[in-house]
Coordinates of C-alpha atoms in Angstrom, one line a residue:
M1 CA -9.4 25.3 13.6
Y2 CA -6.7 22.7 13.3
V3 CA -5.7 20.3 10.5
Y4 CA -4.6 16.7 11.3
T5 CA -2.9 14.6 8.6
P6 CA -2.8 10.9 9.5
D7 CA 0.3 9.0 8.6
E8 CA 0.3 5.4 7.2
I9 CA 0.6 3.9 10.7
D10 CA -2.5 5.9 11.9
R11 CA -4.6 4.9 8.9
E12 CA -3.7 1.2 9.1
R13 CA -4.5 1.1 12.8
A14 CA -7.7 3.0 12.5
H15 CA -8.9 0.6 9.8
H16 CA -7.7 -2.7 11.4
Q17 CA -9.2 -1.7 14.8
A18 CA -12.6 -1.2 13.0
V19 CA -12.2 -4.7 11.4
I20 CA -11.4 -6.3 14.7
Q21 CA -14.2 -4.4 16.4
G22 CA -16.6 -6.1 14.0
A23 CA -18.2 -2.8 13.2
E24 CA -21.2 -3.0 10.9
Q25 CA -20.0 0.1 9.0
Q26 CA -16.2 -0.2 9.0
S27 CA -15.8 3.1 7.2
V28 CA -17.7 5.0 9.9
K29 CA -15.7 3.3 12.7
R30 CA -12.4 3.9 10.8
I31 CA -13.0 7.6 10.4
G32 CA -14.2 7.8 14.0
N33 CA -10.9 6.3 15.1
L34 CA -9.0 8.9 13.0
G35 CA -11.1 11.6 14.7
E36 CA -9.9 10.4 18.1
L37 CA -6.3 10.3 16.9
A38 CA -6.8 13.9 15.7
F39 CA -8.1 15.1 19.0
E40 CA -5.4 13.2 20.9
Q41 CA -2.8 15.1 18.9
F42 CA -4.5 18.4 19.8
C43 CA -4.6 17.5 23.5
R44 CA -0.9 16.5 23.4
E45 CA 0.0 19.8 21.7
Y46 CA -2.1 22.2 23.9
L47 CA -3.2 20.6 27.1
P48 CA -1.1 19.3 30.1
V49 CA -1.0 15.5 29.9
E50 CA -2.0 15.1 33.5
T51 CA -5.4 16.8 32.7
W52 CA -6.7 14.5 30.0
E53 CA -7.0 10.8 29.3
W54 CA -7.8 9.0 26.1
V55 CA -10.0 6.1 27.0
N56 CA -9.4 4.1 23.8
E57 CA -5.7 4.7 23.5
E58 CA -4.5 1.1 24.1
A59 CA -7.4 -0.4 22.1
I60 CA -6.5 1.6 19.0
R61 CA -2.7 1.2 19.5
R62 CA -3.2 -2.6 19.6
C63 CA -6.2 -2.7 17.2
N64 CA -8.3 -4.5 19.9
P65 CA -12.0 -4.1 20.4
E66 CA -12.9 -1.2 22.7
S67 CA -14.1 -2.3 26.1
F68 CA -15.7 1.0 26.9
A69 CA -17.9 3.1 24.6
G70 CA -19.4 5.7 26.9
Y71 CA -17.1 8.5 25.7
D72 CA -13.8 8.9 24.1
F73 CA -11.8 11.2 26.4
E74 CA -11.8 12.7 29.8
V75 CA -10.5 16.3 29.8
F76 CA -10.4 18.4 33.0
G77 CA -12.9 16.0 34.5
Y78 CA -15.4 16.4 31.6
E79 CA -16.6 13.5 29.5
V80 CA -15.7 14.3 25.9
D81 CA -17.0 12.5 22.8
V82 CA -15.4 13.1 19.4
K83 CA -17.9 13.3 16.5
T84 CA -16.4 12.9 13.1
S85 CA -18.3 13.4 9.9
R86 CA -17.9 14.3 6.2
D87 CA -21.5 15.8 6.3
V88 CA -21.3 19.1 8.1
S89 CA -25.1 18.9 8.8
A90 CA -24.2 16.3 11.4
F91 CA -22.9 19.2 13.5
K92 CA -26.2 20.9 13.9
P93 CA -27.2 21.1 17.6
A94 CA -30.2 18.9 17.2
S95 CA -28.3 16.3 15.1
I96 CA -25.5 16.1 17.8
L97 CA -28.1 15.6 20.6
E98 CA -29.6 12.7 18.7
T99 CA -26.4 10.8 18.9
D100 CA -24.5 12.3 21.9
P101 CA -27.0 13.5 24.4
D102 CA -25.3 12.1 27.6
D103 CA -21.7 13.5 27.3
D104 CA -20.4 16.7 28.8
I105 CA -18.6 18.0 25.7
V106 CA -18.7 17.1 22.0
V107 CA -15.7 17.8 19.7
M108 CA -16.5 18.2 16.0
V109 CA -14.1 16.9 13.4
W110 CA -14.7 17.2 9.6
H111 CA -12.9 14.9 7.2
R112 CA -12.1 14.9 3.5
D113 CA -13.6 12.3 1.2
N114 CA -10.3 10.4 0.9
E115 CA -9.5 10.7 4.6
D116 CA -6.1 12.2 4.1
A117 CA -6.9 15.2 6.3
L118 CA -9.2 16.0 9.1
I119 CA -10.2 19.5 10.5
L120 CA -11.0 20.0 14.1
L121 CA -13.8 22.5 13.7
G122 CA -14.5 23.2 17.4
W123 CA -16.3 21.9 20.5
E124 CA -19.4 22.7 22.6
H125 CA -21.0 21.8 25.9
V126 CA -23.9 19.4 25.5
E127 CA -26.0 21.4 27.9
T128 CA -25.4 24.5 25.8
L129 CA -26.6 22.5 22.7
K130 CA -29.8 21.5 24.6
S131 CA -30.5 25.2 25.4
K132 CA -29.9 26.2 21.8
V133 CA -32.3 23.6 20.6
E134 CA -35.0 24.6 23.1
M135 CA -34.5 28.3 22.2
Q136 CA -34.8 27.5 18.5
K137 CA -38.0 25.7 19.1
Q138 CA -39.5 28.3 21.4
Y139 CA -38.5 31.6 19.8
T140 CA -37.2 31.2 16.2
G141 CA -39.2 28.4 14.7
D142 CA -37.7 26.7 11.6
E143 CA -34.3 27.7 10.4
P144 CA -34.0 29.2 7.0
D145 CA -33.5 26.6 4.3
K146 CA -30.2 28.1 3.1
L147 CA -28.7 29.0 6.5
A148 CA -28.3 26.3 9.2
H149 CA -26.8 26.9 12.6
L150 CA -23.6 24.8 13.4
A151 CA -22.5 24.6 17.0
A152 CA -18.8 25.1 17.5
R153 CA -16.6 27.0 20.0
P154 CA -13.0 27.6 18.9
M155 CA -10.7 24.6 19.8
N156 CA -8.2 26.8 21.6
E157 CA -10.8 27.9 24.1
L158 CA -10.9 24.3 25.4
H159 CA -7.8 25.0 27.6
D160 CA -9.8 27.7 29.4
L161 CA -11.8 25.0 31.1
G162 CA -8.7 23.9 33.1
P163 CA -6.1 25.5 35.3
N164 CA -3.9 28.3 33.9
T165 CA -0.7 26.5 32.9
A166 CA 2.2 27.0 30.5
H167 CA 2.8 23.2 30.0
L168 CA 2.2 23.0 26.3
N169 CA 3.6 20.9 23.4
Q170 CA 4.2 17.7 25.3
K171 CA 4.5 15.6 22.2
P172 CA 6.7 12.5 22.2
Q173 CA 10.4 12.9 21.7
N174 CA 10.7 9.3 20.7
P175 CA 12.2 9.0 17.2
F176 CA 11.1 5.4 16.5
K177 CA 8.0 4.0 14.8
P178 CA 6.6 0.4 14.5
G179 CA 8.6 -1.7 12.2
D180 CA 11.9 0.1 12.8
R181 CA 15.0 -2.1 13.3
V182 CA 16.8 -1.1 16.5
Q183 CA 19.4 -2.4 18.9
K184 CA 20.5 -1.6 22.4
S185 CA 23.4 0.9 22.6
D186 CA 25.8 -1.9 23.4
D187 CA 28.4 -3.8 21.4
D188 CA 27.1 -7.1 19.9
A189 CA 23.5 -6.2 20.6
S190 CA 20.9 -8.2 18.7
V191 CA 18.6 -6.6 16.1
A192 CA 15.0 -6.1 17.4
V193 CA 11.8 -4.9 15.7
V194 CA 9.9 -1.9 17.2
V195 CA 6.3 -3.1 17.9
E196 CA 4.9 -0.4 20.1
V197 CA 5.8 3.2 20.8
L198 CA 4.1 3.9 24.2
P199 CA 2.7 7.3 25.0
P200 CA 5.2 9.4 27.0
E201 CA 2.9 9.7 30.0
A202 CA 2.4 5.9 30.3
D203 CA 3.4 4.5 33.7
V204 CA 5.9 1.9 32.7
S205 CA 7.7 -0.2 35.3
L206 CA 11.0 -2.0 34.6
Y207 CA 12.4 -4.4 37.1
G208 CA 10.2 -3.1 39.8
Q209 CA 11.0 0.6 39.2
T210 CA 9.1 3.2 37.3
M211 CA 10.8 4.2 34.1
D212 CA 11.9 7.8 33.8
G213 CA 11.5 8.5 30.1
E214 CA 9.6 7.4 27.0
A215 CA 9.3 3.6 26.4
V216 CA 9.5 1.5 23.3
S217 CA 8.4 -2.2 23.2
V218 CA 10.3 -4.5 20.8
A219 CA 10.2 -8.1 19.8
F220 CA 13.1 -10.1 18.5
P221 CA 12.9 -11.7 15.0
S222 CA 13.7 -15.2 16.2
T223 CA 10.7 -15.0 18.6
L224 CA 8.4 -13.5 15.9
D225 CA 9.5 -16.3 13.6
E226 CA 8.0 -18.9 16.0
G227 CA 4.6 -17.4 15.6
P228 CA 1.8 -18.9 13.4
G229 CA 2.2 -16.5 10.5
D230 CA 4.8 -14.7 8.5
W231 CA 5.1 -11.5 10.5
R232 CA 7.0 -9.9 7.7
E233 CA 3.8 -9.9 5.7
I234 CA 2.0 -7.9 8.4
H235 CA 1.9 -4.1 8.2
P236 CA 4.0 -2.6 11.0
A237 CA 1.0 -0.8 12.4
K238 CA -0.6 -4.2 13.1
L239 CA 2.4 -5.8 14.8
A240 CA 1.2 -4.8 18.3
S241 CA -2.2 -6.4 17.5
Y242 CA -0.5 -9.6 16.2
C243 CA 1.9 -9.9 19.2
D244 CA -1.0 -9.3 21.6
D245 CA -3.2 -11.9 20.0
Q246 CA -0.3 -14.5 19.8
D247 CA 1.2 -13.8 23.3
I248 CA 4.5 -13.0 21.7
R249 CA 6.8 -11.6 24.4
L250 CA 7.8 -8.0 24.1
Y251 CA 10.7 -6.2 25.8
T252 CA 10.4 -2.6 26.9
Y253 CA 13.3 -0.1 26.9
K254 CA 13.8 3.6 27.3
H255 CA 14.0 5.0 23.8
T256 CA 17.3 6.7 24.8
N257 CA 18.8 3.2 25.3
L258 CA 18.1 2.2 21.7
E259 CA 19.6 3.2 18.4
R260 CA 18.8 2.3 14.8
A261 CA 20.5 -0.9 13.8
E262 CA 23.5 -0.2 11.6
Q263 CA 23.0 -3.7 10.0
P264 CA 19.2 -4.2 10.2
F265 CA 18.7 -7.5 8.3
T266 CA 17.9 -10.9 9.9
V267 CA 17.3 -14.3 8.5
G268 CA 14.0 -14.5 6.6
D269 CA 13.9 -10.8 5.6
Y270 CA 12.7 -9.9 2.1
V271 CA 15.2 -7.7 0.3
I272 CA 16.1 -6.5 -3.1
K273 CA 19.3 -5.1 -4.7
P274 CA 18.1 -1.7 -5.8
D275 CA 20.7 -1.0 -8.4
Y276 CA 19.4 -3.9 -10.5
D277 CA 17.0 -2.7 -13.3
D278 CA 14.3 -5.3 -12.4
P279 CA 15.4 -7.0 -9.2
D280 CA 14.1 -10.4 -8.1
L281 CA 12.8 -10.7 -4.6
G282 CA 15.6 -12.0 -2.3
I283 CA 15.3 -13.8 1.0
V284 CA 18.1 -13.6 3.6
V285 CA 19.3 -17.0 4.5
D286 CA 22.4 -16.1 6.6
V287 CA 24.0 -13.2 8.4
D288 CA 27.7 -13.2 9.2
E289 CA 28.7 -9.8 10.5
E290 CA 32.4 -10.8 10.5
Q291 CA 32.5 -10.9 6.7
D292 CA 32.6 -7.9 4.3
R293 CA 29.8 -9.5 2.4
D294 CA 27.8 -10.1 5.5
I295 CA 24.4 -11.1 4.0
T296 CA 23.8 -14.3 2.2
L297 CA 20.5 -14.6 0.3
T298 CA 18.7 -16.6 -2.3
F299 CA 16.2 -15.4 -4.8
Q300 CA 12.5 -16.2 -4.4
P301 CA 12.1 -17.7 -7.9
K302 CA 15.0 -20.2 -7.3
L303 CA 13.5 -21.2 -4.0
D304 CA 10.0 -21.7 -5.5
D305 CA 11.5 -23.9 -8.2
A306 CA 13.3 -26.2 -5.7
V307 CA 10.9 -26.5 -2.8
D308 CA 7.2 -27.2 -2.5
N309 CA 5.3 -24.7 -0.4
P310 CA 8.3 -22.4 0.4
G311 CA 6.1 -20.2 2.5
S312 CA 5.9 -22.9 5.2
L313 CA 9.7 -22.9 5.7
S314 CA 11.0 -21.6 8.9
P315 CA 13.6 -18.8 8.4
A316 CA 16.1 -20.7 10.6
S317 CA 16.1 -23.6 8.2
L318 CA 16.6 -21.7 5.0
A319 CA 20.4 -22.0 4.8
E320 CA 20.3 -25.8 5.4
I321 CA 17.5 -26.3 2.8
C322 CA 19.3 -24.2 0.2
D323 CA 22.4 -26.4 0.8
D324 CA 20.5 -29.7 0.7
E325 CA 18.4 -28.8 -2.4
G326 CA 21.3 -27.1 -4.3
V327 CA 19.6 -23.7 -4.3
S328 CA 22.0 -21.0 -5.4
T329 CA 22.9 -18.4 -2.8
Y330 CA 24.7 -15.1 -3.1
S331 CA 26.6 -12.9 -0.8
Y332 CA 26.3 -9.1 -0.5
S333 CA 27.2 -6.3 1.9
H334 CA 24.2 -5.2 3.8
E335 CA 24.8 -1.7 2.5
D336 CA 23.9 -2.9 -1.0
L337 CA 20.4 -4.2 0.0
V338 CA 17.1 -2.6 1.0
F339 CA 13.9 -4.1 2.5
E340 CA 11.2 -5.0 0.1
P341 CA 8.0 -5.1 2.3
Q342 CA 5.5 -7.8 1.5
Y343 CA 2.4 -6.4 3.2

């Protein structure tokens, strides 16, 4: 058995995709998404990437409704459905056949009440389950009340269905995650925001040529600022969904051509000065990298007192508005500030 621990990005995507899907039982759909994420991690760790495909990968990455619901994965040519449940009785052969009678293989994933960990219990051929149910009916009658049969073959036997290969542990080498501030490995490169981290096997084409290496899609804050909402109030896990919905242009790079931004702040960012005992929320109004104190900000309470509906202001206009309205601004080194997320 294997334990999968979803991180914050996984949990947010699993939930938001369930919301966008319009599922009648969002909790069921959410945990189902987490089960798929768990099995995807297993496949990436133990099966060659060319032998399996996650049908819903893009839908969950971008939190879009799933366009195909026949099965979740194709592994070694088999149609695989991932069944996730807190109730282990759902893994009885007859119970599985009630919900998944048409797939080739069912993978069983159990989850804790608070969804902080999922256990991949095992898998089984659907045809084998049908035989077991028929045998139970024909020869054994009713099962004992205190002892129910659960169907599960060990997870590591799954790779025996495919060719003998030593290609294991093909997990991404990409160090970035959505929301990270990055820049190209060039002088004077602009700060960008990581929106999507594409799976390493994705066939990405740049300038007419296939990319050799893992890809990262980014958006630039100035472009995001032109969108209909305050993207800084959106969880990073949902940025791909937001950009896809609003047709915000993304730029794709090899992850080796990017580095973390040494100075990550841009106009409109929410920040605090962490060495204050009870810091007010600051908003960056100007960035001048030629100055030692390269970040100019105002504090949210001062802006609220001076301007009606400050949330409607465009970040590019903040410096001018502060000047016109007499709103006090203060200069700091970027090293003295940290992000204060508003999602």
